[in-house]
Amino acid sequence: MSSLIVAENLSFAYSNNRPVLNHLNFNIESGQLLGLLGENGAGKTTLFNIIKGVRNDYLGNLRRGFSPAELISLPQVINLSGTLKNYEVFELICCFNNISARQANKSLRARWSDEFFSRYEKIRSRRTYAISYGEKRWLLISLMLGLCDRARLIILDEPTVGIDIQYRMLIWQLIDRVVAEGRTVFFSTHIFDELTRREIPFLMLSRNGITRHADINAFMAHGNARTPDEAFLNEVMTGRDHGLSQR
């Protein structure tokens, strides 16, 4: 695998000089599914924004192996006009991707299962205010991933937060599909169960740096913890790891 992102001594502080990111060193490979853990305020969204190019006021080096057109990102907070019908959301995303509805349907047929189409048909003519937060988030993620033909990097900030288990399973089905196509998915989460069941490698962001862990079991062993929650709290409270260490 080739490196899609390489960070060297990456640091960031706000104008009050409060450090958020401290000398981070890590790399993300092409075609990799990688998680990001960290307490609230640890700098996960800031790191995403730096990778996306939204923030450039950082110190250190960041090498990107992708162009802006090859990046897809979904933030944790989604704001959609409640007057839009869901098929109009589909049309807007087609417009943003500069593809026709016919091209989009071809891409969706290649990635969506029958279950996706069935759920979409039930809500396509409803306005966005008339569907739940979970349905709205599922719809956006499903459309963005289903139409990701040009993407090399996909950043998802808490993709399954507030979503019930059925929709979560469908989202992970689609994530697996796009990763199998060779795309990189970098996502943040607080749902340890997803990491436990799927043995996903992840980065742990704490006050003193970032550590890489092969899976949740390696994370627990690293902190001599019996549960993921205990390992997470140990890491957050001690902040003992500096830089990047491979586990």
mmCIF file of C-alpha atoms in Angstrom:
data_model
loop_
_atom_site.group_PDB
_atom_site.id
_atom_site.type_symbol
_atom_site.label_atom_id
_atom_site.label_comp_id
_atom_site.label_asym_id
_atom_site.label_seq_id
_atom_site.Cartn_x
_atom_site.Cartn_y
_atom_site.Cartn_z
ATOM 1 C CA MET A 1 0.000 0.000 0.000
ATOM 2 C CA SER A 2 1.095 3.566 -0.655
ATOM 3 C CA SER A 3 0.630 6.331 1.896
ATOM 4 C CA LEU A 4 -2.315 8.612 1.195
ATOM 5 C CA ILE A 5 -1.567 10.899 4.164
ATOM 6 C CA VAL A 6 1.716 11.421 6.015
ATOM 7 C CA ALA A 7 1.884 13.727 9.052
ATOM 8 C CA GLU A 8 5.204 14.739 10.609
ATOM 9 C CA ASN A 9 5.348 16.726 13.861
ATOM 10 C CA LEU A 10 1.879 18.077 13.144
ATOM 11 C CA SER A 11 0.842 20.625 15.783
ATOM 12 C CA PHE A 12 -1.984 23.089 16.168
ATOM 13 C CA ALA A 13 -2.999 25.667 18.774
ATOM 14 C CA TYR A 14 -5.803 28.204 18.843
ATOM 15 C CA SER A 15 -5.147 31.927 19.170
ATOM 16 C CA ASN A 16 -5.113 31.675 22.971
ATOM 17 C CA ASN A 17 -2.076 29.383 22.560
ATOM 18 C CA ARG A 18 -3.987 26.439 23.972
ATOM 19 C CA PRO A 19 -2.400 23.417 22.266
ATOM 20 C CA VAL A 20 -4.818 21.022 20.624
ATOM 21 C CA LEU A 21 -2.550 18.798 18.526
ATOM 22 C CA ASN A 22 0.957 18.078 19.776
ATOM 23 C CA HIS A 23 3.677 16.848 17.396
ATOM 24 C CA LEU A 24 1.584 14.160 15.727
ATOM 25 C CA ASN A 25 3.320 11.608 13.518
ATOM 26 C CA PHE A 26 1.211 9.131 11.580
ATOM 27 C CA ASN A 27 0.419 7.850 8.121
ATOM 28 C CA ILE A 28 -2.742 6.565 6.487
ATOM 29 C CA GLU A 29 -2.479 4.035 3.683
ATOM 30 C CA SER A 30 -4.480 3.893 0.474
ATOM 31 C CA GLY A 31 -7.372 1.458 0.630
ATOM 32 C CA GLN A 32 -7.405 1.405 4.427
ATOM 33 C CA LEU A 33 -10.297 1.492 6.880
ATOM 34 C CA LEU A 34 -9.032 3.412 9.907
ATOM 35 C CA GLY A 35 -10.780 4.684 13.021
ATOM 36 C CA LEU A 36 -10.044 7.701 15.202
ATOM 37 C CA LEU A 37 -10.717 7.764 18.946
ATOM 38 C CA GLY A 38 -10.348 10.591 21.430
ATOM 39 C CA GLU A 39 -12.257 12.349 24.159
ATOM 40 C CA ASN A 40 -14.444 15.344 23.384
ATOM 41 C CA GLY A 41 -12.182 18.325 22.743
ATOM 42 C CA ALA A 42 -9.156 16.173 21.925
ATOM 43 C CA GLY A 43 -8.922 17.686 18.441
ATOM 44 C CA LYS A 44 -10.515 15.035 16.216
ATOM 45 C CA THR A 45 -12.560 17.526 14.195
ATOM 46 C CA THR A 46 -9.573 19.891 14.039
ATOM 47 C CA LEU A 47 -7.438 17.060 12.658
ATOM 48 C CA PHE A 48 -10.088 16.252 10.069
ATOM 49 C CA ASN A 49 -10.240 19.923 9.046
ATOM 50 C CA ILE A 50 -6.461 20.072 8.626
ATOM 51 C CA ILE A 51 -6.465 16.940 6.477
ATOM 52 C CA LYS A 52 -9.311 18.380 4.379
ATOM 53 C CA GLY A 53 -7.451 21.661 3.921
ATOM 54 C CA VAL A 54 -10.060 23.703 5.792
ATOM 55 C CA ARG A 55 -7.373 24.782 8.271
ATOM 56 C CA ASN A 56 -3.848 25.590 7.136
ATOM 57 C CA ASP A 57 -2.600 27.383 10.261
ATOM 58 C CA TYR A 58 -0.741 24.368 11.650
ATOM 59 C CA LEU A 59 2.902 23.590 12.315
ATOM 60 C CA GLY A 60 4.771 20.609 10.945
ATOM 61 C CA ASN A 61 4.322 18.798 7.659
ATOM 62 C CA LEU A 62 1.314 17.125 6.100
ATOM 63 C CA ARG A 63 1.609 15.355 2.757
ATOM 64 C CA ARG A 64 -1.596 14.518 0.920
ATOM 65 C CA GLY A 65 -1.734 11.981 -1.885
ATOM 66 C CA PHE A 66 -5.123 13.126 -3.130
ATOM 67 C CA SER A 67 -6.682 16.180 -4.760
ATOM 68 C CA PRO A 68 -9.660 18.130 -3.338
ATOM 69 C CA ALA A 69 -11.882 16.508 -5.965
ATOM 70 C CA GLU A 70 -10.901 13.084 -4.596
ATOM 71 C CA LEU A 71 -12.120 13.865 -1.066
ATOM 72 C CA ILE A 72 -15.564 13.244 0.417
ATOM 73 C CA SER A 73 -16.363 14.373 3.949
ATOM 74 C CA LEU A 74 -19.442 14.127 6.138
ATOM 75 C CA PRO A 75 -19.479 16.195 9.361
ATOM 76 C CA GLN A 76 -21.190 15.098 12.545
ATOM 77 C CA VAL A 77 -23.680 17.966 12.418
ATOM 78 C CA ILE A 78 -25.918 17.947 9.353
ATOM 79 C CA ASN A 79 -28.105 20.877 8.364
ATOM 80 C CA LEU A 80 -30.666 20.304 5.634
ATOM 81 C CA SER A 81 -33.579 22.502 4.697
ATOM 82 C CA GLY A 82 -36.674 20.839 6.087
ATOM 83 C CA THR A 83 -38.649 21.798 2.984
ATOM 84 C CA LEU A 84 -36.509 19.649 0.697
ATOM 85 C CA LYS A 85 -37.911 16.335 -0.390
ATOM 86 C CA ASN A 86 -35.494 13.448 -0.104
ATOM 87 C CA TYR A 87 -35.317 12.868 -3.841
ATOM 88 C CA GLU A 88 -34.260 16.524 -4.114
ATOM 89 C CA VAL A 89 -31.389 15.771 -1.724
ATOM 90 C CA PHE A 90 -30.387 13.051 -4.185
ATOM 91 C CA GLU A 91 -30.558 15.556 -7.054
ATOM 92 C CA LEU A 92 -28.444 18.082 -5.133
ATOM 93 C CA ILE A 93 -25.739 15.502 -4.463
ATOM 94 C CA CYS A 94 -25.774 14.582 -8.161
ATOM 95 C CA CYS A 95 -25.295 18.275 -8.946
ATOM 96 C CA PHE A 96 -22.397 18.606 -6.484
ATOM 97 C CA ASN A 97 -20.755 15.568 -8.107
ATOM 98 C CA ASN A 98 -21.457 16.892 -11.610
ATOM 99 C CA ILE A 99 -23.164 13.671 -12.666
ATOM 100 C CA SER A 100 -26.543 12.972 -14.218
ATOM 101 C CA ALA A 101 -29.303 11.100 -12.425
ATOM 102 C CA ARG A 102 -28.767 8.251 -14.890
ATOM 103 C CA GLN A 103 -25.073 8.008 -14.018
ATOM 104 C CA ALA A 104 -25.926 8.224 -10.324
ATOM 105 C CA ASN A 105 -28.449 5.413 -10.517
ATOM 106 C CA LYS A 106 -25.859 3.236 -12.231
ATOM 107 C CA SER A 107 -23.393 3.864 -9.387
ATOM 108 C CA LEU A 108 -26.034 3.198 -6.746
ATOM 109 C CA ARG A 109 -27.027 -0.085 -8.382
ATOM 110 C CA ALA A 110 -23.386 -1.165 -8.197
ATOM 111 C CA ARG A 111 -23.112 -0.437 -4.452
ATOM 112 C CA TRP A 112 -26.555 -0.487 -2.880
ATOM 113 C CA SER A 113 -28.294 -3.714 -1.923
ATOM 114 C CA ASP A 114 -32.036 -4.231 -2.403
ATOM 115 C CA GLU A 115 -32.521 -3.201 1.230
ATOM 116 C CA PHE A 116 -31.063 0.246 0.494
ATOM 117 C CA PHE A 117 -33.400 0.816 -2.432
ATOM 118 C CA SER A 118 -36.390 -0.431 -0.448
ATOM 119 C CA ARG A 119 -35.726 1.975 2.429
ATOM 120 C CA TYR A 120 -35.009 4.849 0.062
ATOM 121 C CA GLU A 121 -38.273 4.351 -1.846
ATOM 122 C CA LYS A 122 -40.224 4.591 1.413
ATOM 123 C CA ILE A 123 -38.880 8.073 2.163
ATOM 124 C CA ARG A 124 -37.916 9.550 -1.225
ATOM 125 C CA SER A 125 -41.059 11.690 -1.582
ATOM 126 C CA ARG A 126 -41.164 12.835 2.042
ATOM 127 C CA ARG A 127 -39.667 16.122 3.189
ATOM 128 C CA THR A 128 -36.529 15.969 5.282
ATOM 129 C CA TYR A 129 -38.295 17.421 8.338
ATOM 130 C CA ALA A 130 -40.669 14.424 8.257
ATOM 131 C CA ILE A 131 -37.998 11.758 8.720
ATOM 132 C CA SER A 132 -35.970 10.959 11.818
ATOM 133 C CA TYR A 133 -32.405 12.121 12.470
ATOM 134 C CA GLY A 134 -31.188 8.551 11.969
ATOM 135 C CA GLU A 135 -32.977 8.206 8.626
ATOM 136 C CA LYS A 136 -31.630 11.568 7.495
ATOM 137 C CA ARG A 137 -28.065 10.641 8.411
ATOM 138 C CA TRP A 138 -28.403 7.205 6.824
ATOM 139 C CA LEU A 139 -29.724 8.796 3.625
ATOM 140 C CA LEU A 140 -26.838 11.268 3.314
ATOM 141 C CA ILE A 141 -24.154 8.695 4.095
ATOM 142 C CA SER A 142 -25.713 6.169 1.724
ATOM 143 C CA LEU A 143 -25.915 8.682 -1.120
ATOM 144 C CA MET A 144 -22.404 10.042 -0.556
ATOM 145 C CA LEU A 145 -20.826 6.593 -0.371
ATOM 146 C CA GLY A 146 -22.975 5.255 -3.169
ATOM 147 C CA LEU A 147 -21.811 8.087 -5.445
ATOM 148 C CA CYS A 148 -18.137 8.091 -4.446
ATOM 149 C CA ASP A 149 -16.721 7.093 -7.842
ATOM 150 C CA ARG A 150 -14.048 9.821 -7.879
ATOM 151 C CA ALA A 151 -13.133 9.644 -4.182
ATOM 152 C CA ARG A 152 -9.832 8.331 -2.859
ATOM 153 C CA LEU A 153 -10.367 9.522 0.721
ATOM 154 C CA ILE A 154 -13.653 9.499 2.639
ATOM 155 C CA ILE A 155 -13.766 11.207 6.055
ATOM 156 C CA LEU A 156 -16.729 10.429 8.299
ATOM 157 C CA ASP A 157 -17.166 12.224 11.627
ATOM 158 C CA GLU A 158 -19.172 9.924 13.940
ATOM 159 C CA PRO A 159 -21.023 8.313 10.987
ATOM 160 C CA THR A 160 -23.341 6.093 13.038
ATOM 161 C CA VAL A 161 -24.102 8.363 16.011
ATOM 162 C CA GLY A 162 -27.829 8.479 16.749
ATOM 163 C CA ILE A 163 -28.590 5.679 14.289
ATOM 164 C CA ASP A 164 -30.322 2.424 15.229
ATOM 165 C CA ILE A 165 -28.680 -0.956 14.723
ATOM 166 C CA GLN A 166 -30.418 -1.750 11.417
ATOM 167 C CA TYR A 167 -29.248 1.436 9.735
ATOM 168 C CA ARG A 168 -25.791 1.070 11.314
ATOM 169 C CA MET A 169 -25.429 -2.377 9.756
ATOM 170 C CA LEU A 170 -26.412 -1.020 6.346
ATOM 171 C CA ILE A 171 -23.898 1.823 6.639
ATOM 172 C CA TRP A 172 -21.110 -0.595 7.534
ATOM 173 C CA GLN A 173 -22.102 -2.814 4.618
ATOM 174 C CA LEU A 174 -21.592 0.155 2.318
ATOM 175 C CA ILE A 175 -18.324 1.233 3.985
ATOM 176 C CA ASP A 176 -16.961 -2.293 3.481
ATOM 177 C CA ARG A 177 -17.938 -2.091 -0.179
ATOM 178 C CA VAL A 178 -16.117 1.168 -0.919
ATOM 179 C CA VAL A 179 -13.003 0.067 1.020
ATOM 180 C CA ALA A 180 -12.965 -3.158 -1.023
ATOM 181 C CA GLU A 181 -12.862 -0.918 -4.110
ATOM 182 C CA GLY A 182 -9.554 0.516 -2.849
ATOM 183 C CA ARG A 183 -10.837 3.717 -1.251
ATOM 184 C CA THR A 184 -9.648 4.964 2.143
ATOM 185 C CA VAL A 185 -12.216 5.570 4.880
ATOM 186 C CA PHE A 186 -11.069 7.510 7.963
ATOM 187 C CA PHE A 187 -13.786 7.823 10.600
ATOM 188 C CA SER A 188 -14.210 8.940 14.195
ATOM 189 C CA THR A 189 -16.348 7.014 16.663
ATOM 190 C CA HIS A 190 -17.184 6.534 20.319
ATOM 191 C CA ILE A 191 -18.918 3.209 19.677
ATOM 192 C CA PHE A 192 -16.420 0.597 20.871
ATOM 193 C CA ASP A 193 -18.715 -2.221 19.780
ATOM 194 C CA GLU A 194 -18.068 -1.366 16.134
ATOM 195 C CA LEU A 195 -14.309 -1.587 16.635
ATOM 196 C CA THR A 196 -14.610 -4.775 18.712
ATOM 197 C CA ARG A 197 -16.745 -6.717 16.265
ATOM 198 C CA ARG A 198 -14.828 -5.684 13.177
ATOM 199 C CA GLU A 199 -11.216 -5.670 14.452
ATOM 200 C CA ILE A 200 -10.595 -2.272 12.886
ATOM 201 C CA PRO A 201 -7.207 -0.547 13.344
ATOM 202 C CA PHE A 202 -7.433 2.943 14.783
ATOM 203 C CA LEU A 203 -5.564 5.988 16.009
ATOM 204 C CA MET A 204 -6.033 7.169 19.594
ATOM 205 C CA LEU A 205 -5.716 10.930 20.000
ATOM 206 C CA SER A 206 -4.851 12.188 23.489
ATOM 207 C CA ARG A 207 -3.365 15.294 25.085
ATOM 208 C CA ASN A 208 0.220 14.276 24.436
ATOM 209 C CA GLY A 209 0.063 12.743 20.999
ATOM 210 C CA ILE A 210 -1.377 9.958 18.931
ATOM 211 C CA THR A 211 -0.970 6.180 19.098
ATOM 212 C CA ARG A 212 -1.805 3.535 16.543
ATOM 213 C CA HIS A 213 -3.439 0.284 17.612
ATOM 214 C CA ALA A 214 -3.963 -2.794 15.453
ATOM 215 C CA ASP A 215 -7.390 -3.431 16.998
ATOM 216 C CA ILE A 216 -9.339 -2.979 20.220
ATOM 217 C CA ASN A 217 -7.664 -6.009 21.842
ATOM 218 C CA ALA A 218 -4.215 -4.511 21.266
ATOM 219 C CA PHE A 219 -5.521 -1.266 22.739
ATOM 220 C CA MET A 220 -6.655 -3.023 25.926
ATOM 221 C CA ALA A 221 -3.387 -4.949 26.200
ATOM 222 C CA HIS A 222 -1.409 -1.736 25.789
ATOM 223 C CA GLY A 223 -3.203 -0.188 28.775
ATOM 224 C CA ASN A 224 -3.415 -3.389 30.836
ATOM 225 C CA ALA A 225 -7.178 -2.917 30.774
ATOM 226 C CA ARG A 226 -9.996 -5.437 30.982
ATOM 227 C CA THR A 227 -12.483 -3.483 28.867
ATOM 228 C CA PRO A 228 -12.312 -0.935 26.027
ATOM 229 C CA ASP A 229 -13.851 1.690 28.327
ATOM 230 C CA GLU A 230 -11.121 1.152 30.915
ATOM 231 C CA ALA A 231 -8.398 1.345 28.264
ATOM 232 C CA PHE A 232 -9.897 4.548 26.875
ATOM 233 C CA LEU A 233 -10.104 6.192 30.302
ATOM 234 C CA ASN A 234 -6.528 5.162 31.098
ATOM 235 C CA GLU A 235 -5.304 6.744 27.881
ATOM 236 C CA VAL A 236 -7.299 9.916 28.362
ATOM 237 C CA MET A 237 -6.334 10.393 32.000
ATOM 238 C CA THR A 238 -2.651 9.645 31.729
ATOM 239 C CA GLY A 239 -1.885 10.987 28.237
ATOM 240 C CA ARG A 240 1.312 9.032 28.642
ATOM 241 C CA ASP A 241 2.107 8.307 25.017
ATOM 242 C CA HIS A 242 4.090 10.854 23.036
ATOM 243 C CA GLY A 243 4.264 10.790 19.243
ATOM 244 C CA LEU A 244 3.142 7.690 17.364
ATOM 245 C CA SER A 245 3.888 4.158 18.494
ATOM 246 C CA GLN A 246 2.824 1.082 16.588
ATOM 247 C CA ARG A 247 0.941 -1.497 18.653
#
